[in-house]
Coordinates of C-alpha atoms in Angstrom, one line a residue:
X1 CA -40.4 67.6 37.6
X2 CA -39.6 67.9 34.5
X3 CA -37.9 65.8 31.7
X4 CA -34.4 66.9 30.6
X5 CA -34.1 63.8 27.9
X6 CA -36.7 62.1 25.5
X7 CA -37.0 59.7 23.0
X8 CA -39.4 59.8 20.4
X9 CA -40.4 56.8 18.3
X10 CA -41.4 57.4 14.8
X11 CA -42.7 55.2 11.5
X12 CA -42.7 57.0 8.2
X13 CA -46.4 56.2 7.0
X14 CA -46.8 58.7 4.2
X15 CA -43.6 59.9 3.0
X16 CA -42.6 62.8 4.8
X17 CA -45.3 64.0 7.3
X18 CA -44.9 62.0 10.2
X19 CA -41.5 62.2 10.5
X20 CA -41.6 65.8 9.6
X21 CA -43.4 66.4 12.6
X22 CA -41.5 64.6 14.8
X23 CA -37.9 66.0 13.6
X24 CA -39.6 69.3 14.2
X25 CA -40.4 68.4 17.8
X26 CA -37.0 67.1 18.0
X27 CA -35.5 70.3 17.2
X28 CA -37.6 72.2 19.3
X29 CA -36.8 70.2 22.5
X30 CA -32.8 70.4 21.7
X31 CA -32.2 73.6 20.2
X32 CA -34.7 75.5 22.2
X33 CA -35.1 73.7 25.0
X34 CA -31.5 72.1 25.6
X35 CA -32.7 68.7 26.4
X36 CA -31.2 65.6 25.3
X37 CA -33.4 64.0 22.2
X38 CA -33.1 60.8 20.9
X39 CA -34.7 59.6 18.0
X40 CA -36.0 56.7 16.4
X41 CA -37.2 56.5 12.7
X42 CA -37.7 53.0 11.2
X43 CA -36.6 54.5 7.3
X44 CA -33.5 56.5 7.7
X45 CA -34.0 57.1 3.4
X46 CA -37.2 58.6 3.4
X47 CA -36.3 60.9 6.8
X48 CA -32.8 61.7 4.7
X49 CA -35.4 63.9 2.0
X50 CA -35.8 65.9 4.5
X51 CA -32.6 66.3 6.8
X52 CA -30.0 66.2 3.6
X53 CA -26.8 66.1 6.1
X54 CA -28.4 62.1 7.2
X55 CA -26.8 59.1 6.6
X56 CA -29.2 56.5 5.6
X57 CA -27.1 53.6 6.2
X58 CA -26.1 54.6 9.1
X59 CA -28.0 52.7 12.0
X60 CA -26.8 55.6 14.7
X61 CA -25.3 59.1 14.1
X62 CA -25.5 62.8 14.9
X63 CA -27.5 65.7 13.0
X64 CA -28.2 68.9 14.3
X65 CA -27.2 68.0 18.1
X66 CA -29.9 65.3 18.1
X67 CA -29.6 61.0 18.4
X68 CA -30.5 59.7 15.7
X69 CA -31.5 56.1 15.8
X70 CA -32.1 53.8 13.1
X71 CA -35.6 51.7 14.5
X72 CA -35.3 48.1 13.4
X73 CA -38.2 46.3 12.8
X74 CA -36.5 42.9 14.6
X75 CA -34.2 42.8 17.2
X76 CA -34.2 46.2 19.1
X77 CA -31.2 46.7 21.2
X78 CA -31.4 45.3 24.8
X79 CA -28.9 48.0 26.3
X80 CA -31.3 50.9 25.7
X81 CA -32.0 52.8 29.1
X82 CA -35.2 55.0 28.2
X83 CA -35.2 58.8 28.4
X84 CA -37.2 60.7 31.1
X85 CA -39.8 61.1 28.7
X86 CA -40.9 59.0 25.5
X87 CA -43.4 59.6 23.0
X88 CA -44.9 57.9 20.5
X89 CA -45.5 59.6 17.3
X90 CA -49.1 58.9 15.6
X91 CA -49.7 55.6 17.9
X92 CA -46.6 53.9 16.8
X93 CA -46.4 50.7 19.0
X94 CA -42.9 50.4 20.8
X95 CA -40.9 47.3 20.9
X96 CA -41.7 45.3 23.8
X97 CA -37.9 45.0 25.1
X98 CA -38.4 48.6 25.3
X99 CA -41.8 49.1 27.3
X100 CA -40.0 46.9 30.1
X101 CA -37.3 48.7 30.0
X102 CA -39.3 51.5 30.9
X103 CA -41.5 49.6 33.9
X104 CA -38.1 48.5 34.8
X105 CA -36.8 52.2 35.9
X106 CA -37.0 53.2 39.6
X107 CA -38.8 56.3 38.0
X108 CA -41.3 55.7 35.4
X109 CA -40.4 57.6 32.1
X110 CA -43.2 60.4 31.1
X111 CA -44.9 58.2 28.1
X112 CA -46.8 60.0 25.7
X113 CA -49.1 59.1 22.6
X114 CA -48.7 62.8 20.5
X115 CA -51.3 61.9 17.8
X116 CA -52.5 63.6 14.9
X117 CA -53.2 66.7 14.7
X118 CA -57.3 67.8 14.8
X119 CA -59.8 70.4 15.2
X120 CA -62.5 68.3 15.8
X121 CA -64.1 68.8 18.9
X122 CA -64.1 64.8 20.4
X123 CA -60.4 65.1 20.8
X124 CA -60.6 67.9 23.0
X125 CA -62.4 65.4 25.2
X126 CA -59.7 63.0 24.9
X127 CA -56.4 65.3 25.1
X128 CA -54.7 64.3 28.4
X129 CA -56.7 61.2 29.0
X130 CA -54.3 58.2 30.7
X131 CA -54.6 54.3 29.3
X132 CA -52.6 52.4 31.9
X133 CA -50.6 49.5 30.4
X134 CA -52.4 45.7 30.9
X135 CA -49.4 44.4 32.0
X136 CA -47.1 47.3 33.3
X137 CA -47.0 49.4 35.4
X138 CA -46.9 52.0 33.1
X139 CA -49.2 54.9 32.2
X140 CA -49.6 56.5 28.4
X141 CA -51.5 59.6 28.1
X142 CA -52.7 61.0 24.8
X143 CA -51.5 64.3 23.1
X144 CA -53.6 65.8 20.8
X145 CA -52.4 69.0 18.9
X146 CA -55.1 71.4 18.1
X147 CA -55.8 75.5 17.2
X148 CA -57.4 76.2 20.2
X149 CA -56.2 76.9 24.3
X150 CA -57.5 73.7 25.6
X151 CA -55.3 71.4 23.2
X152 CA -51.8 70.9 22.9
X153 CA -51.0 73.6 20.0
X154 CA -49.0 73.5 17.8
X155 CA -45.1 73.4 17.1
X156 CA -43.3 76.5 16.7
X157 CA -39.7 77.5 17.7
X158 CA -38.3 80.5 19.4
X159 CA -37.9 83.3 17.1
X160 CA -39.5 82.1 14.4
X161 CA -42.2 84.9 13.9
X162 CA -39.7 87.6 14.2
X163 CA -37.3 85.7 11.6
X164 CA -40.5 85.3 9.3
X165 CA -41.2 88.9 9.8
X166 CA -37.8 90.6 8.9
X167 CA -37.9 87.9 6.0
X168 CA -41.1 89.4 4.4
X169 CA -39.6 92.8 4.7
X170 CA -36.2 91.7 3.2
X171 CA -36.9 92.1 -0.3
X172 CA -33.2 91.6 -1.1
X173 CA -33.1 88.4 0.6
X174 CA -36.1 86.9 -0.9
X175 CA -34.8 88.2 -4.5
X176 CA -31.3 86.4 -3.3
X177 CA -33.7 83.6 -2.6
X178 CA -34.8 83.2 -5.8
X179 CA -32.0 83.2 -7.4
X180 CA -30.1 80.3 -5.5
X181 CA -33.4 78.5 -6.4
X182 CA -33.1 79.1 -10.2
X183 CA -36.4 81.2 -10.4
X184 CA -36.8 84.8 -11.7
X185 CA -37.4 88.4 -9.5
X186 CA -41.0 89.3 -9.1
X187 CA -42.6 91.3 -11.9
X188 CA -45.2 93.6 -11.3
X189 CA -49.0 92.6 -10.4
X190 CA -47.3 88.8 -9.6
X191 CA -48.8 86.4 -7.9
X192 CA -46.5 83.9 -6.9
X193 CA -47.7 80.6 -5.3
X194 CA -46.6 77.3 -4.0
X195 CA -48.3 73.9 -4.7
X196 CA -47.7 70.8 -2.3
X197 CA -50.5 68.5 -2.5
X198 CA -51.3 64.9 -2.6
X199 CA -52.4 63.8 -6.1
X200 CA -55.7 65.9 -6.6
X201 CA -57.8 65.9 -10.1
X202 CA -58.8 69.4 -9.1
X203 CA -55.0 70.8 -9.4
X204 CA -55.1 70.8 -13.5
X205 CA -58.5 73.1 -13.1
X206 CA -56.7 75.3 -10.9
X207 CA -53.5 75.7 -12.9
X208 CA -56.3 76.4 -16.2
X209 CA -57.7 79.2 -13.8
X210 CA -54.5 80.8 -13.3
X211 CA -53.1 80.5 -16.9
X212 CA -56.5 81.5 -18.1
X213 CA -56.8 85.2 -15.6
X214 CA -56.2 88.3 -15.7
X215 CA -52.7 88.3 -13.5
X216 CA -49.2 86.5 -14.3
X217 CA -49.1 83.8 -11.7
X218 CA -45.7 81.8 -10.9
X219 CA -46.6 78.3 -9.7
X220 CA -43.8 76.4 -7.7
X221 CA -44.5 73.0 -7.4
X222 CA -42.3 70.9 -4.9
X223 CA -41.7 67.3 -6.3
X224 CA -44.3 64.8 -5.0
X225 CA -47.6 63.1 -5.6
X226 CA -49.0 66.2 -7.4
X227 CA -46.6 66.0 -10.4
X228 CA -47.8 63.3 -12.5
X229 CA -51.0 65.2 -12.8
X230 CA -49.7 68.6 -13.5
X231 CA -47.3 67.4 -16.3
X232 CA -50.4 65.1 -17.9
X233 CA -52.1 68.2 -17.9
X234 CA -49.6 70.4 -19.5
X235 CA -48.9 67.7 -21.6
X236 CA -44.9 67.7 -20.9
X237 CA -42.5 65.1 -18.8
X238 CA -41.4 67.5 -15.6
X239 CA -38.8 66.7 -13.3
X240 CA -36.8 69.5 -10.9
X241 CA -35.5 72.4 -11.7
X242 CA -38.4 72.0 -15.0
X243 CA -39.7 74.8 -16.6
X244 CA -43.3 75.6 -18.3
X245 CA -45.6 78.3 -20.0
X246 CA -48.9 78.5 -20.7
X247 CA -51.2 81.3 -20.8
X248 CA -50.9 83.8 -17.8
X249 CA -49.3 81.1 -15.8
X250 CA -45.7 79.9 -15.1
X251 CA -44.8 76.6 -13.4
X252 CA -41.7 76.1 -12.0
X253 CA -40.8 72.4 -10.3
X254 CA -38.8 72.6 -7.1
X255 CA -36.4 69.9 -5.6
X256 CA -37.3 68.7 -2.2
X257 CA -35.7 70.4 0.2
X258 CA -35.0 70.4 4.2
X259 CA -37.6 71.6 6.3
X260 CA -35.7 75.6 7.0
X261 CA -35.6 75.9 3.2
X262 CA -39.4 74.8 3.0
X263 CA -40.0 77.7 5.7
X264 CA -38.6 80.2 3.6
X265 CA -40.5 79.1 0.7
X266 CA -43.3 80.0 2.4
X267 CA -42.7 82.6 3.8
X268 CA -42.1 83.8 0.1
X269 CA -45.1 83.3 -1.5
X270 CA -48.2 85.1 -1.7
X271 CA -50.5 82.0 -1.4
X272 CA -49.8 78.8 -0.4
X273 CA -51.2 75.1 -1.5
X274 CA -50.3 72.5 1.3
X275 CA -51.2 69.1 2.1
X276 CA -51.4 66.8 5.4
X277 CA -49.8 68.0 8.8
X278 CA -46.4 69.1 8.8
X279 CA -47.3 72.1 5.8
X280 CA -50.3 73.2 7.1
X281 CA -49.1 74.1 10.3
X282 CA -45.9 75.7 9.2
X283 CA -48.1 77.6 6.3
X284 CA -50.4 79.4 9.6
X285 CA -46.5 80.9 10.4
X286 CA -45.9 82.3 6.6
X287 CA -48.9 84.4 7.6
X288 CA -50.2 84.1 3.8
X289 CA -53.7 83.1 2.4
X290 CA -53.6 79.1 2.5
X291 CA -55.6 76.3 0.6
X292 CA -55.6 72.8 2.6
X293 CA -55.2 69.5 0.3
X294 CA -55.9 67.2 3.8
X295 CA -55.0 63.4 3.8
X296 CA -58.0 62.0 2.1
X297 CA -59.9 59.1 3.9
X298 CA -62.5 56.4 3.2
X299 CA -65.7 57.6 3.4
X300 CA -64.8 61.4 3.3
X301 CA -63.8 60.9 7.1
X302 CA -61.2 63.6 6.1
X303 CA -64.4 66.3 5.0
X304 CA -65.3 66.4 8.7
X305 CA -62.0 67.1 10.1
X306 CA -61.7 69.7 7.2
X307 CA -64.8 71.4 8.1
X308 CA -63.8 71.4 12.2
X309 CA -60.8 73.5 10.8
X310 CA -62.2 75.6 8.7
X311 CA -65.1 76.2 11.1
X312 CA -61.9 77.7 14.0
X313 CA -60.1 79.3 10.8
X314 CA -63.0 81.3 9.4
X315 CA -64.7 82.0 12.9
X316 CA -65.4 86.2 13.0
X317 CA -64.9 86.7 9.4
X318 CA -67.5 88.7 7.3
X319 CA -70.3 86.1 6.0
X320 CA -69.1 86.7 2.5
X321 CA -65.0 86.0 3.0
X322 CA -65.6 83.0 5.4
X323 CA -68.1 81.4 2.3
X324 CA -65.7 82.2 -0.4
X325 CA -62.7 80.4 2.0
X326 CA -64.5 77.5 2.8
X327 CA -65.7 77.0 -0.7
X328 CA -62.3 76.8 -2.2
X329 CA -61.1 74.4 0.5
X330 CA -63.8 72.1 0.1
X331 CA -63.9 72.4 -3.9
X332 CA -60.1 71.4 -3.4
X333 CA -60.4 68.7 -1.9
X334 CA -63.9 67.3 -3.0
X335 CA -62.9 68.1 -6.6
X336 CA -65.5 70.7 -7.6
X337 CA -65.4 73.4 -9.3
X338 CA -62.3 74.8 -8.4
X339 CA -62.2 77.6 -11.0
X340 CA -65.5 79.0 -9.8
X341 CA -64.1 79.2 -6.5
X342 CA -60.7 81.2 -6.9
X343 CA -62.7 83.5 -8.8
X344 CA -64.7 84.2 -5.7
X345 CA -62.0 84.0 -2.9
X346 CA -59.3 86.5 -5.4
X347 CA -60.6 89.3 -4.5
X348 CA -60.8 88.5 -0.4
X349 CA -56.6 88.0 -1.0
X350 CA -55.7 91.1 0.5
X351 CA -58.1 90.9 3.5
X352 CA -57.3 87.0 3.9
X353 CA -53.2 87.7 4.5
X354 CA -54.6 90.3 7.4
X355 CA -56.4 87.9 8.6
X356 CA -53.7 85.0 8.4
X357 CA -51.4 87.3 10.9
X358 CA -54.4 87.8 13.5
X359 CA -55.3 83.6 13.4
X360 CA -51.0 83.5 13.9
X361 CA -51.7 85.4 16.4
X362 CA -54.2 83.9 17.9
X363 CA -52.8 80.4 17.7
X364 CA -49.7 81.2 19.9
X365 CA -51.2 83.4 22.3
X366 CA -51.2 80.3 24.9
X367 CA -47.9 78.6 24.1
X368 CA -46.5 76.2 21.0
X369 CA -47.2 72.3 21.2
X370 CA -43.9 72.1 23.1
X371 CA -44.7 74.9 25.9
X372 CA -47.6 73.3 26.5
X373 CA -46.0 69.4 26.4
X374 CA -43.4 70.4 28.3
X375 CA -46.1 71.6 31.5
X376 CA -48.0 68.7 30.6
X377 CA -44.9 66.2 31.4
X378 CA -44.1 68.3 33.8
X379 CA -47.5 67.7 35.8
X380 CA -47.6 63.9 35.6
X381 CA -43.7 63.0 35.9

């Protein structure tokens, strides 16, 4: 049978990621799907970043047809009857009034683990698995999101391709675009790019490569963890809606903005710099060239998980392009030389956007991450 209400459980970790992930998700399951979504998110201020029309103060209240649930860290409300389905975002451990509420119900509530998201080829081994509860008699199964059929995808709503699509072809609308954002028209030969990373040492020898080549490039540079390091190296404070020059290069810093705007910017840009989850999987649906800035971990635990995806991402690509792509990606985020390597992956840039719509392609040709939840559930409820 399957579920027609769910509530996810969220803890913002690092900023924005996590929870963008699961607001996505609820999204998908209410606007798409018409289910009843209720969600939990222990900071209401970070989530309101991205969902401007939030109240942070607010412990309950409606956005966008959803529940929205402030999470307290004491004290969780003993009236809550759980949803037919629950999921726990990243491994966030529910509160224990609420686990019995769940072993309580005549029916036991689907209970999911949706964890990170991972090419790497152990999780494909673990995607589905149950961990029955030592206590309860509850069951959680693990969720893993992945690129390929046998894992759980990844999230993308109804009609977004074709609204992507007649986006890239609107030229009016992305011109209209830029102007509501304060940023000039295209000029001719124009490479314009976005930059959301984590802080990186290797984003200053980038920005030198652009400003130092042959084409005008137009950097737009989300505010974040990047910034310090940018305006060090251009040697001026920046803030949004900031402005600077140098060489062939132009940046431009953006306010944060919801996740539908962040879409669009995309969707605009030629080449895009993202960082963590939430970006990189809405950057494979702008169907544009891409450069991964992944979480970093201790003991380059991240490398490996970069190199899984760039081994799925560059499978059946001529020897040369798949080098050049991998190279930048790694000299991004091991901080080498990243000059030497946009040299050699420019000239792949038109061939890389063709082959950014067949890996689009390719991704969705089995179902989303909710499709494929959603049969999941639907086979253990």
């Amino acid at each position: 049978m399957s579920p027609r209400s769910w509530d996810i459980f969220c803890t913002v970790i690092d900023n924005y990621g996590d929870i963008g992930v699961a607001w996505r998700l609820a999204r998908r399951l209410a606007h798409d799907r018409g289910h009843a979504v209720r969600l939990w998110v222990d900071d209401l201020a970070s989530f309101a970043r991205i969902a401007p029309g939030l109240a942070p103060a607010l412990p309950q209240q409606s956005l966008a047809g959803i529940d929205i649930r402030h999470w307290p860290q004491a004290g969780f409300p003993a009236d809550i009857i759980p949803a037919d389905a629950v999921i726990e975002a990243f491994g966030c451990r529910l509160p224990d009034s609420f686990e019995a509420a769940m072993a309580a119900q005549a029916v036991k509530p689907a209970w999911i683990n949706l964890e990170y998201l991972s090419a790497e080829d152990w999780t494909l081994s673990h995607h589905k698995l149950p961990s029955p509860h030592p206590r309860l008699p509850l069951t959680k199964h693990f969720f893993f999101p992945g690129f390929d059929a046998a894992s759980g995808g990844l999230i993308c709503e109804d009609g977004l391709i074709d609204a992507r699509a007649a986006w890239q072809a609107d030229d009016a609308a992305q011109n209209a675009y830029w102007l509501r954002r304060g940023l000039p028209p295209r000029v001719p030969g124009e490479l314009r790019v976005s930059l959301f990373a984590y802080h990186n040492p290797a984003a200053a020898k980038l920005l030198q490569a652009w400003a130092d080549g042959p084409l005008p490039v137009r950097c737009l540079v989300p505010e974040g963890k990047a910034l310090p390091a940018i305006a060090g190296w251009l040697g001026q404070p920046l803030q949004a809606g900031g402005h600077a020059r140098l060489g062939n290069l132009d940046v431009h810093v953006l306010p944060l903005s919801d996740q539908d705007d962040y879409d669009r910017l995309l969707w605009s840009c030629d080449f895009n710099c993202v960082r963590g989850e939430d970006s990189l999987v809405r950057s494979q649906w702008a169907a544009r060239p891409m450069l991964w800035h992944i979480y970093p971990q201790d003991d380059d635990a991240h490398i490996a998980k970069l190199e899984a995806f760039l081994e799925q991402y560059c499978a059946g690509l001529p020897a040369g392009m798949a080098a050049a792509l991998r190279a930048l990606n790694l000299a991004w985020n091991r901080h080498g030389d990243i000059a030497a390597a946009w040299r050699d992956a420019a000239p792949w840039l038109p061939a890389w956007r063709g082959h950014a719509t067949n890996w689009q392609q390719h991704l969705l040709k089995d179902g989303d991450l909710a499709a494929r939840l959603l049969h999941f559930v639907g086979e253990i409820s």
